[in-house]
Coordinates of C-alpha atoms in Angstrom, one line a residue:
M1 CA 14.5 32.2 39.0
T2 CA 12.9 28.8 39.4
G3 CA 13.6 25.9 37.1
A4 CA 10.1 26.1 35.6
E5 CA 10.7 29.8 34.7
R6 CA 14.0 29.0 33.1
K7 CA 12.3 26.4 31.0
R8 CA 9.6 28.8 29.9
N9 CA 12.1 31.4 29.0
A10 CA 14.2 28.9 27.0
V11 CA 11.1 27.8 25.1
W12 CA 10.1 31.5 24.5
R13 CA 13.6 32.3 23.2
K14 CA 13.4 29.3 20.8
I15 CA 10.0 30.6 19.5
Q16 CA 11.4 34.1 19.0
A17 CA 14.3 32.6 17.2
V18 CA 12.1 31.1 14.5
R19 CA 12.1 33.3 11.4
F20 CA 9.4 33.7 8.8
E21 CA 11.9 32.3 6.3
D22 CA 12.2 29.1 8.4
I23 CA 8.4 28.7 8.5
K24 CA 8.1 29.3 4.7
A25 CA 10.9 26.8 4.0
W26 CA 9.2 24.2 6.2
C27 CA 5.8 24.7 4.5
L28 CA 7.4 24.5 1.0
G29 CA 9.2 21.3 2.1
R30 CA 5.8 19.8 2.9
L31 CA 4.6 20.6 -0.7
P32 CA 6.9 18.8 -3.1
I33 CA 4.8 20.0 -6.1
V34 CA 6.1 23.5 -5.8
K35 CA 9.6 22.2 -6.3
W36 CA 9.1 19.9 -9.3
L37 CA 6.3 21.6 -11.2
P38 CA 8.2 24.9 -12.0
I39 CA 11.0 22.9 -13.5
Y40 CA 8.8 20.4 -15.3
N41 CA 10.2 19.6 -18.7
W42 CA 7.1 20.0 -20.9
K43 CA 8.9 19.1 -24.1
E44 CA 10.2 15.7 -23.0
N45 CA 7.7 14.6 -20.3
L46 CA 4.3 15.8 -21.4
V47 CA 3.7 13.2 -24.1
P48 CA 4.6 10.1 -22.0
D49 CA 2.8 11.5 -19.0
T50 CA -0.3 12.1 -21.2
V51 CA -0.3 8.6 -22.6
S52 CA 0.2 7.2 -19.1
G53 CA -2.5 9.4 -17.7
M54 CA -5.0 8.2 -20.2
M55 CA -4.3 4.5 -19.5
L56 CA -4.3 5.2 -15.7
A57 CA -7.7 6.9 -15.9
I58 CA -9.2 3.7 -17.5
Q59 CA -7.8 1.6 -14.6
Q60 CA -8.8 4.1 -12.0
V61 CA -12.4 4.1 -13.2
T62 CA -12.7 0.3 -13.4
Q63 CA -11.0 -0.2 -10.0
G64 CA -13.0 2.6 -8.4
L65 CA -16.3 0.9 -9.4
A66 CA -15.0 -2.5 -8.3
F67 CA -13.5 -1.5 -5.0
A68 CA -16.5 0.6 -4.0
I69 CA -18.6 -2.6 -4.3
L70 CA -15.9 -4.3 -2.2
S71 CA -16.3 -1.6 0.4
S72 CA -20.1 -2.2 0.5
V73 CA -21.0 1.2 -0.8
H74 CA -22.5 2.5 -4.0
P75 CA -20.2 2.3 -7.1
V76 CA -20.3 6.1 -7.7
F77 CA -18.3 6.7 -4.5
G78 CA -15.5 4.6 -6.0
L79 CA -15.3 7.2 -8.8
Y80 CA -14.9 10.0 -6.3
G81 CA -12.3 7.9 -4.5
S82 CA -10.3 7.7 -7.7
F83 CA -10.5 11.5 -8.3
F84 CA -9.9 13.4 -5.0
P85 CA -7.1 11.4 -3.4
A86 CA -5.0 11.4 -6.5
I87 CA -5.1 15.2 -6.6
V88 CA -4.1 15.5 -3.0
Y89 CA -1.2 13.0 -3.2
A90 CA 0.1 14.8 -6.4
M91 CA 0.5 17.9 -4.2
F92 CA 2.0 16.4 -1.1
G93 CA 3.5 13.0 -2.2
M94 CA 7.1 12.3 -3.3
G95 CA 6.5 9.1 -5.3
R96 CA 6.6 9.9 -9.0
H97 CA 4.9 6.6 -10.0
V98 CA 2.5 6.3 -7.1
A99 CA -1.1 6.7 -8.1
T100 CA -3.3 7.0 -5.0
G101 CA -6.9 5.9 -5.2
T102 CA -9.2 3.1 -4.2
F103 CA -7.4 0.0 -2.8
A104 CA -8.6 -3.5 -2.3
L105 CA -7.2 -4.0 1.2
T106 CA -8.4 -0.7 2.7
S107 CA -11.8 -1.2 1.0
L108 CA -12.1 -4.7 2.6
I109 CA -11.2 -3.3 6.0
S110 CA -13.7 -0.4 5.8
A111 CA -16.4 -2.9 4.6
N112 CA -16.3 -4.5 8.1
A113 CA -17.3 -1.2 9.7
V114 CA -20.0 -0.5 7.0
E115 CA -21.6 -3.9 7.3
R116 CA -21.4 -3.9 11.1
L117 CA -23.0 -0.4 11.6
V118 CA -25.3 -0.3 8.6
P119 CA -26.2 -3.9 7.8
S120 CA -27.7 -4.9 4.4
V121 CA -31.5 -4.6 4.1
S122 CA -31.6 -5.2 0.3
V123 CA -29.4 -6.4 -2.5
N124 CA -30.4 -3.5 -4.7
F125 CA -28.1 -0.4 -4.7
T126 CA -30.9 2.1 -5.5
M127 CA -34.0 2.2 -3.4
N128 CA -37.2 4.2 -3.4
N129 CA -36.4 6.1 -0.2
T130 CA -34.2 8.7 -1.8
S131 CA -32.2 11.4 0.0
R132 CA -31.5 14.9 -1.2
V133 CA -27.8 14.1 -1.9
L134 CA -27.1 12.7 -5.4
G135 CA -30.5 11.2 -5.5
L136 CA -29.4 8.1 -3.6
S137 CA -31.2 6.3 -0.8
E138 CA -30.8 7.1 2.9
F139 CA -29.4 3.6 3.3
E140 CA -26.6 4.3 0.8
M141 CA -25.8 7.6 2.3
Q142 CA -25.5 6.1 5.8
R143 CA -23.2 3.5 4.4
I144 CA -20.8 5.9 2.7
G145 CA -21.0 8.0 5.9
V146 CA -19.4 5.1 7.8
A147 CA -16.8 4.5 5.1
A148 CA -16.0 8.3 5.0
A149 CA -15.6 8.3 8.8
V150 CA -13.1 5.4 8.5
S151 CA -11.2 7.3 5.9
F152 CA -11.3 10.5 8.0
L153 CA -10.1 8.8 11.2
G154 CA -7.5 6.7 9.4
G155 CA -6.1 9.8 7.8
I156 CA -6.0 11.6 11.1
I157 CA -4.0 8.7 12.6
Q158 CA -1.5 9.0 9.7
V159 CA -1.1 12.7 10.2
V160 CA -0.5 12.2 13.9
M161 CA 2.1 9.6 13.0
F162 CA 3.7 12.2 10.7
V163 CA 3.8 14.8 13.6
L164 CA 5.4 12.2 15.8
Q165 CA 7.9 11.3 13.1
L166 CA 7.0 7.6 13.1
G167 CA 7.8 7.0 9.4
S168 CA 11.1 5.5 10.3
A169 CA 9.4 2.9 12.5
T170 CA 8.6 1.0 9.4
F171 CA 11.9 -0.9 9.8
L172 CA 9.8 -3.4 11.9
L173 CA 7.7 -4.1 8.8
T174 CA 10.0 -6.6 7.2
E175 CA 9.6 -7.9 3.7
P176 CA 8.2 -11.3 4.8
V177 CA 5.6 -9.6 7.0
I178 CA 4.4 -7.3 4.2
S179 CA 4.4 -10.0 1.6
A180 CA 2.4 -12.4 3.8
M181 CA 0.0 -9.8 5.0
T182 CA -0.8 -8.5 1.5
T183 CA -1.1 -12.1 0.1
G184 CA -3.5 -13.0 3.0
A185 CA -5.6 -9.9 2.5
A186 CA -5.7 -10.5 -1.3
T187 CA -7.1 -14.0 -0.5
H188 CA -9.7 -12.4 1.7
V189 CA -10.7 -10.1 -1.2
V190 CA -11.1 -13.0 -3.6
T191 CA -13.2 -14.8 -1.1
S192 CA -15.4 -11.7 -0.6
Q193 CA -16.2 -11.7 -4.4
V194 CA -17.3 -15.4 -4.5
K195 CA -20.9 -14.5 -4.1
Y196 CA -20.8 -12.2 -7.1
L197 CA -18.8 -14.6 -9.2
L198 CA -21.4 -17.3 -8.5
G199 CA -24.5 -15.1 -8.5
M200 CA -25.4 -16.2 -5.0
K201 CA -27.5 -14.3 -2.5
M202 CA -25.2 -14.5 0.6
P203 CA -25.3 -12.6 3.9
Y204 CA -22.2 -10.6 4.8
I205 CA -19.9 -12.9 6.8
S206 CA -16.9 -11.5 8.8
G207 CA -15.1 -12.0 12.1
P208 CA -12.7 -14.7 13.2
L209 CA -12.6 -17.6 10.9
G210 CA -15.1 -15.8 8.6
F211 CA -13.0 -16.9 5.6
F212 CA -13.9 -20.6 6.3
H213 CA -17.5 -19.8 7.1
I214 CA -18.0 -18.2 3.7
Y215 CA -16.8 -21.3 1.8
A216 CA -18.9 -23.5 4.2
Y217 CA -22.0 -21.4 3.3
V218 CA -21.2 -21.7 -0.5
F219 CA -20.9 -25.5 -0.3
E220 CA -24.1 -25.8 1.8
N221 CA -26.0 -23.7 -0.8
I222 CA -24.2 -24.8 -3.9
R223 CA -27.6 -25.4 -5.7
S224 CA -28.4 -21.7 -5.6
V225 CA -25.5 -20.8 -7.9
Q226 CA -26.7 -18.8 -10.9
L227 CA -25.4 -20.5 -14.0
E228 CA -25.5 -17.4 -16.2
A229 CA -23.4 -15.4 -13.7
L230 CA -20.9 -18.2 -13.3
L231 CA -20.4 -18.6 -17.0
L232 CA -20.1 -14.8 -17.5
S233 CA -17.6 -14.7 -14.6
L234 CA -15.4 -17.5 -16.1
L235 CA -15.5 -16.0 -19.5
S236 CA -14.5 -12.6 -18.1
I237 CA -11.6 -14.0 -16.1
V238 CA -10.3 -16.0 -19.0
V239 CA -10.4 -13.0 -21.3
L240 CA -8.8 -10.7 -18.7
V241 CA -6.0 -13.1 -17.9
L242 CA -5.2 -13.9 -21.6
V243 CA -5.1 -10.3 -22.7
K244 CA -3.1 -9.1 -19.7
E245 CA -0.6 -11.8 -20.3
L246 CA -0.3 -10.7 -23.9
N247 CA 0.1 -7.1 -22.8
E248 CA 3.0 -8.0 -20.5
K249 CA 4.6 -10.2 -23.2
F250 CA 4.6 -7.4 -25.9
Q251 CA 4.8 -4.3 -23.7
R252 CA 8.3 -3.7 -24.9
N253 CA 7.2 -3.5 -28.5
I254 CA 4.0 -1.5 -27.9
K255 CA 3.7 1.7 -25.9
I256 CA -0.1 1.6 -25.4
V257 CA -1.5 -1.6 -23.9
L258 CA -5.0 -2.8 -24.7
P259 CA -7.4 -1.5 -22.1
I260 CA -9.2 -4.8 -21.7
D261 CA -10.9 -3.8 -18.4
L262 CA -12.6 -0.9 -20.1
L263 CA -13.5 -2.9 -23.2
L264 CA -14.9 -5.7 -21.1
I265 CA -17.1 -3.3 -19.2
I266 CA -18.4 -1.7 -22.4
A267 CA -19.1 -5.0 -24.1
T268 CA -20.8 -6.7 -21.2
S269 CA -22.9 -3.5 -20.4
I270 CA -24.1 -3.4 -24.0
A271 CA -24.9 -7.1 -24.1
C272 CA -26.7 -6.9 -20.7
C273 CA -28.7 -4.0 -21.9
Y274 CA -29.9 -5.4 -25.2
A275 CA -30.5 -8.9 -23.9
D276 CA -32.2 -7.5 -20.8
M277 CA -30.2 -9.9 -18.6
E278 CA -31.3 -8.1 -15.4
Y279 CA -34.9 -9.3 -15.8
V280 CA -34.6 -12.3 -18.1
Y281 CA -31.8 -14.0 -16.3
G282 CA -31.8 -12.2 -13.0
L283 CA -28.3 -10.9 -13.2
E284 CA -27.4 -8.3 -10.6
V285 CA -26.2 -5.0 -12.2
V286 CA -24.7 -1.8 -10.9
G287 CA -27.8 0.3 -11.3
H288 CA -28.2 4.1 -11.4
I289 CA -25.0 6.1 -11.1
P290 CA -25.5 9.9 -10.4
E291 CA -23.8 12.6 -12.5
G292 CA -21.4 15.2 -11.2
L293 CA -19.5 15.8 -8.0
P294 CA -21.1 16.1 -4.6
S295 CA -20.9 19.2 -2.3
P296 CA -18.5 18.7 0.6
K297 CA -20.0 17.4 3.9
V298 CA -18.4 16.6 7.2
P299 CA -18.2 12.9 7.9
P300 CA -20.5 11.7 10.7
M301 CA -18.4 12.3 13.8
N302 CA -20.7 10.3 16.1
V303 CA -19.5 7.0 14.5
L304 CA -15.8 7.7 15.0
P305 CA -15.5 5.8 18.3
E306 CA -17.1 2.8 16.7
V307 CA -14.6 2.6 13.7
V308 CA -11.3 3.0 15.6
T309 CA -10.2 -0.6 14.9
E310 CA -10.9 -0.3 11.1
A311 CA -9.3 3.2 11.0
F312 CA -6.1 1.9 12.5
G313 CA -6.2 -1.0 10.0
V314 CA -6.7 1.4 7.1
A315 CA -3.9 3.7 8.4
L316 CA -1.3 1.0 8.8
V317 CA -2.1 -1.3 5.9
G318 CA -2.6 1.5 3.5
Y319 CA 0.6 3.3 4.5
V320 CA 2.7 0.1 4.5
A321 CA 1.5 -0.9 1.0
S322 CA 1.9 2.6 -0.4
L323 CA 5.3 3.2 1.1
A324 CA 6.7 0.0 -0.3
L325 CA 5.6 1.1 -3.8
A326 CA 7.1 4.6 -3.3
Q327 CA 10.4 3.2 -2.1
G328 CA 10.4 0.7 -5.0
S329 CA 9.8 3.5 -7.5
A330 CA 12.5 5.7 -5.9
K331 CA 15.0 2.8 -6.1
K332 CA 14.2 2.0 -9.7
F333 CA 14.5 5.6 -10.9
K334 CA 17.2 6.8 -8.5
Y335 CA 15.5 9.4 -6.4
T336 CA 14.6 9.6 -2.7
V337 CA 11.4 9.6 -0.7
D338 CA 10.9 10.8 2.8
D339 CA 9.0 8.2 4.9
N340 CA 7.4 10.9 7.1
Q341 CA 6.4 13.1 4.2
E342 CA 4.6 10.0 2.7
L343 CA 2.7 9.7 6.0
L344 CA 1.5 13.3 5.6
A345 CA 0.6 12.8 1.9
H346 CA -1.4 9.7 2.5
G347 CA -3.0 11.1 5.7
L348 CA -4.3 14.1 3.8
S349 CA -5.3 11.9 0.9
N350 CA -7.7 10.2 3.3
V351 CA -8.8 13.2 5.4
I352 CA -9.6 15.8 2.7
P353 CA -11.5 13.3 0.3
S354 CA -13.6 12.1 3.2
F355 CA -15.5 15.3 3.0
F356 CA -16.5 14.4 -0.5
F357 CA -17.9 10.9 0.3
C358 CA -14.7 9.0 -0.6
I359 CA -13.8 5.5 0.7
P360 CA -10.3 5.0 2.2
S361 CA -7.5 5.3 -0.3
A362 CA -3.9 4.1 -0.8
A363 CA -1.5 3.3 -3.6
A364 CA -2.0 0.1 -5.6
M365 CA 0.6 -2.2 -7.2
G366 CA -1.4 -2.5 -10.5
R367 CA -1.5 1.2 -11.0
T368 CA 2.2 1.7 -10.3
T369 CA 3.1 -1.2 -12.7
L370 CA 0.9 0.5 -15.3
L371 CA 2.8 3.8 -14.9
Y372 CA 6.1 1.9 -15.2
S373 CA 5.1 0.1 -18.4
T374 CA 3.6 3.2 -20.1
G375 CA 6.6 5.4 -19.4
A376 CA 5.2 7.9 -16.9
R377 CA 7.7 10.5 -15.7
T378 CA 6.0 12.5 -13.0
Q379 CA 2.8 13.0 -11.1
V380 CA 1.5 15.0 -14.0
A381 CA 0.3 11.6 -15.4
C382 CA -2.0 11.3 -12.3
L383 CA -3.3 14.8 -12.7
I384 CA -4.2 14.1 -16.3
S385 CA -6.0 10.9 -15.3
C386 CA -8.1 13.0 -12.9
V387 CA -9.2 15.2 -15.7
L388 CA -10.4 12.2 -17.6
I389 CA -12.1 10.7 -14.5
L390 CA -14.0 14.0 -14.2
V391 CA -15.3 13.5 -17.7
V392 CA -16.5 10.0 -16.7
I393 CA -18.2 11.3 -13.6
Y394 CA -20.1 14.0 -15.5
A395 CA -20.8 12.2 -18.8
V396 CA -20.1 8.5 -18.9
G397 CA -21.2 7.3 -15.4
P398 CA -24.9 7.0 -16.1
L399 CA -24.2 4.7 -19.0
L400 CA -22.8 2.1 -16.7
Y401 CA -26.3 1.2 -15.3
W402 CA -26.2 -2.3 -17.0
L403 CA -22.8 -3.3 -15.9
P404 CA -23.0 -6.9 -14.4
M405 CA -21.7 -7.2 -10.9
C406 CA -20.1 -10.5 -11.7
V407 CA -17.9 -8.7 -14.3
L408 CA -16.8 -6.2 -11.7
A409 CA -15.9 -9.1 -9.4
S410 CA -13.9 -10.7 -12.1
I411 CA -11.9 -7.5 -12.6
I412 CA -11.2 -7.4 -8.9
V413 CA -10.0 -11.0 -8.8
V414 CA -7.7 -10.7 -11.8
G415 CA -6.4 -7.4 -10.6
L416 CA -5.1 -9.2 -7.5
K417 CA -2.9 -11.6 -9.5
G418 CA 0.3 -9.7 -8.5
M419 CA -0.4 -10.1 -4.8
L420 CA -1.5 -13.7 -5.1
M421 CA 1.7 -14.5 -7.0
Q422 CA 3.7 -13.6 -3.9
F423 CA 3.3 -17.3 -2.8
R424 CA 6.4 -17.8 -4.9
D425 CA 8.3 -15.9 -2.2
L426 CA 8.1 -19.0 0.0
K427 CA 10.8 -20.8 -1.9
K428 CA 13.1 -17.8 -1.6
Y429 CA 12.6 -17.5 2.1
W430 CA 13.1 -21.3 2.6
N431 CA 16.5 -21.2 0.9
V432 CA 17.6 -18.0 2.6
D433 CA 16.3 -18.2 6.2
K434 CA 13.9 -20.7 7.7
I435 CA 12.9 -18.1 10.3
D436 CA 11.7 -15.7 7.6
W437 CA 9.8 -18.6 6.0
S438 CA 8.1 -19.3 9.3
I439 CA 7.2 -15.7 9.8
W440 CA 5.6 -15.6 6.3
V441 CA 3.6 -18.8 6.8
S442 CA 2.3 -17.9 10.3
T443 CA 1.5 -14.3 9.3
Y444 CA -0.4 -15.5 6.3
V445 CA -2.4 -18.0 8.4
I446 CA -3.2 -15.4 11.1
T447 CA -4.3 -13.0 8.3
I448 CA -6.6 -15.6 6.8
C449 CA -8.1 -16.6 10.1
F450 CA -8.7 -13.1 11.4
A451 CA -8.0 -9.9 9.4
A452 CA -5.2 -8.0 7.6
N453 CA -4.6 -5.6 10.5
V454 CA -4.4 -8.5 13.0
G455 CA -1.9 -10.3 10.7
L456 CA 0.2 -7.2 10.4
L457 CA 0.2 -6.7 14.1
Y458 CA 1.2 -10.4 14.6
G459 CA 4.0 -10.0 12.0
V460 CA 5.4 -6.9 13.8
V461 CA 5.3 -8.7 17.2
C462 CA 7.2 -11.6 15.7
T463 CA 9.8 -9.3 14.2
V464 CA 10.3 -7.5 17.5
V465 CA 10.6 -10.8 19.4
I466 CA 13.1 -12.2 16.9
V467 CA 15.1 -9.0 16.8
T468 CA 15.2 -8.9 20.6
F469 CA 16.3 -12.5 21.2
R470 CA 18.2 -13.3 18.0
F471 CA 20.3 -10.3 17.1
P472 CA 21.9 -9.6 20.5
R473 CA 23.2 -13.1 20.3
A474 CA 24.9 -12.6 17.0
K475 CA 28.3 -14.4 16.9
T476 CA 31.4 -12.5 15.9
L477 CA 34.1 -14.8 14.6
N478 CA 37.7 -14.2 13.6
L479 CA 38.4 -16.0 10.3
K480 CA 42.0 -17.2 10.5
D481 CA 42.0 -19.7 7.6
V482 CA 42.9 -17.1 5.0
K483 CA 46.2 -17.7 3.2
E484 CA 47.0 -14.2 2.1
V485 CA 45.3 -10.8 2.4
E486 CA 46.7 -7.5 1.1
Y487 CA 45.2 -4.3 2.3
K488 CA 46.5 -0.8 2.1
Y489 CA 45.4 1.8 4.7
K490 CA 46.1 5.4 3.9
T491 CA 46.1 8.3 6.4
E492 CA 46.8 12.0 6.1
D493 CA 50.2 11.6 7.8
N494 CA 51.6 8.7 5.9
C495 CA 50.8 5.7 3.7
E496 CA 51.7 2.3 4.8
S497 CA 50.8 -1.3 4.1
L498 CA 49.5 -2.9 7.2
K499 CA 50.2 -6.5 7.9
Q500 CA 47.7 -6.9 10.7
I501 CA 44.5 -7.7 8.8
K502 CA 41.4 -9.0 10.7
I503 CA 38.6 -10.6 8.8
I504 CA 35.5 -10.7 10.9
S505 CA 32.4 -12.8 10.2
V506 CA 29.0 -11.8 11.7
N507 CA 26.1 -14.3 11.4
N508 CA 23.3 -11.7 11.6
P509 CA 22.6 -8.2 10.3
L510 CA 24.0 -5.4 12.3
V511 CA 21.2 -3.4 14.0
F512 CA 21.0 -1.1 17.0
L513 CA 20.4 -4.1 19.3
N514 CA 23.6 -5.9 18.6
A515 CA 25.9 -3.0 17.5
R516 CA 27.4 -2.5 20.9
K517 CA 28.1 -6.2 21.4
F518 CA 29.7 -6.4 17.9
H519 CA 32.0 -3.4 18.8
T520 CA 33.0 -5.1 22.1
D521 CA 33.7 -8.5 20.3
L522 CA 35.7 -6.7 17.7
I523 CA 37.9 -5.0 20.2
K524 CA 38.4 -8.3 22.1
I525 CA 39.5 -10.1 18.9
I526 CA 41.9 -7.4 17.9
Q527 CA 43.4 -7.3 21.4
K528 CA 43.7 -11.1 21.7
D529 CA 45.5 -11.4 18.3
S530 CA 47.7 -8.5 19.1
R531 CA 48.9 -10.1 22.4
S532 CA 49.5 -13.5 20.7
S533 CA 51.5 -12.0 17.8
Q534 CA 53.1 -8.6 18.2
P535 CA 51.9 -5.6 20.2
C536 CA 49.9 -3.0 18.4
E537 CA 50.3 0.4 19.9
D538 CA 47.5 2.1 17.8
M539 CA 44.3 0.2 17.5
T540 CA 43.0 2.5 14.8
K541 CA 45.6 1.2 12.4
V542 CA 44.2 -2.3 12.3
G543 CA 42.3 -3.0 9.1
C544 CA 39.1 -5.1 9.2
A545 CA 37.2 -6.9 6.6
I546 CA 33.7 -7.8 7.8
C547 CA 31.7 -10.6 6.3
F548 CA 28.0 -11.0 7.0
S549 CA 26.4 -14.4 6.7
N550 CA 22.9 -15.7 7.3

């Protein structure tokens, strides 16, 4: 029997050894909802989950409309993007306080593909050349087709990463890298909304140094600023910031926060309608929003080769941001999440909704914070929010015709406050480790000059270089300037107090790259001290206290 035949026989024996129970257990392990839903405590959890779900639905609707605009597609697709991904993640995800939906960073990345492949021909969202789908124009359907293709391919990449078990590779995505990348991307998002805040007619500007070109264009055309849009934007931002600050201040005393986003949308829509601001002052409004859910349709496969770069950006940036929120939730409420299972959950949350004209999705810090503050217990809160979003899609959506675009831009900018406040991390990194501070600053600058996915790649490369060259050179020192140390070492055979205590200091974290060197240094220190004092026959009886320092 040849070697190839032996390998084939071994593989066949392994396949035959797989039982139906094993396949069933694996499939059930991929569906966490079948584990927690049957034991759901309806008496204790339903009320807080319902309250949280109601508040979450309000935020999902407002963010869906806003981030759809950010993604350069019709606002109604943001409503779909707040509905379908949340249902899929509730079935496959493990984060109890993770609300998947539209996300500013993934929307900004997909907008690059949309604007590149289907450039703007008009500033209006509804055109005369209507298609048979949802009554929208062919132009709008082409744009959402590109965004859906980015979502589809990004989800496929995440599912492939799950199959390859690459969830654990996130150890290279250190805290400074994630903080700098998300802060830089948030700065990009704010910059992209300047044209709406100022009421300016501005062409889409992207590419290297596009951030600076946008502000150069604004200053060159400062006289074209629409005063009415600017005043309404400033008023909206002031109201949003003040009310949200009051909500945070008194959130311990009140269980239900004031839904200022929703109230602002209602108030400005009514005012714009009755004052006829669209025609009197020329304010840009959302326009017609179709009713109901669309029939499923396969994303355009012919554009997949042209959106590979954006798809990788959506897959990596979306997963990194979502995983950080899931791990933070697990740490706060003392449960565990599987990194690879989260890859599958977010991958399917992008693939399946892409058939329903959804933009790329991910978890968002604002929604997770809302679930914390309103006392959500499980993913039931997200499912309840989906029911309310469905009501909006079928009944309330058409009433949003008069919503001013500058108000949506204000909601986006204020919603990014948490990410922008990460600038405060610079002081912490400066005090702890100057190298981490340098990584933060350089990653932020690269993100600003290029894009979020480029900044993330740069940060990972920096991390790999530093880990490779710094950690293997970690110094292991024997601390002798200790007056007295008492340490008792117990074994199964006897219990004795050891006098030979070694206190070791390591000036870097222990990782796989320097673990072997640390072990060798440790043995050398023990052997050297043993020879200089008294012989130690059994090395395993030497106690060590290890001190890690920066």
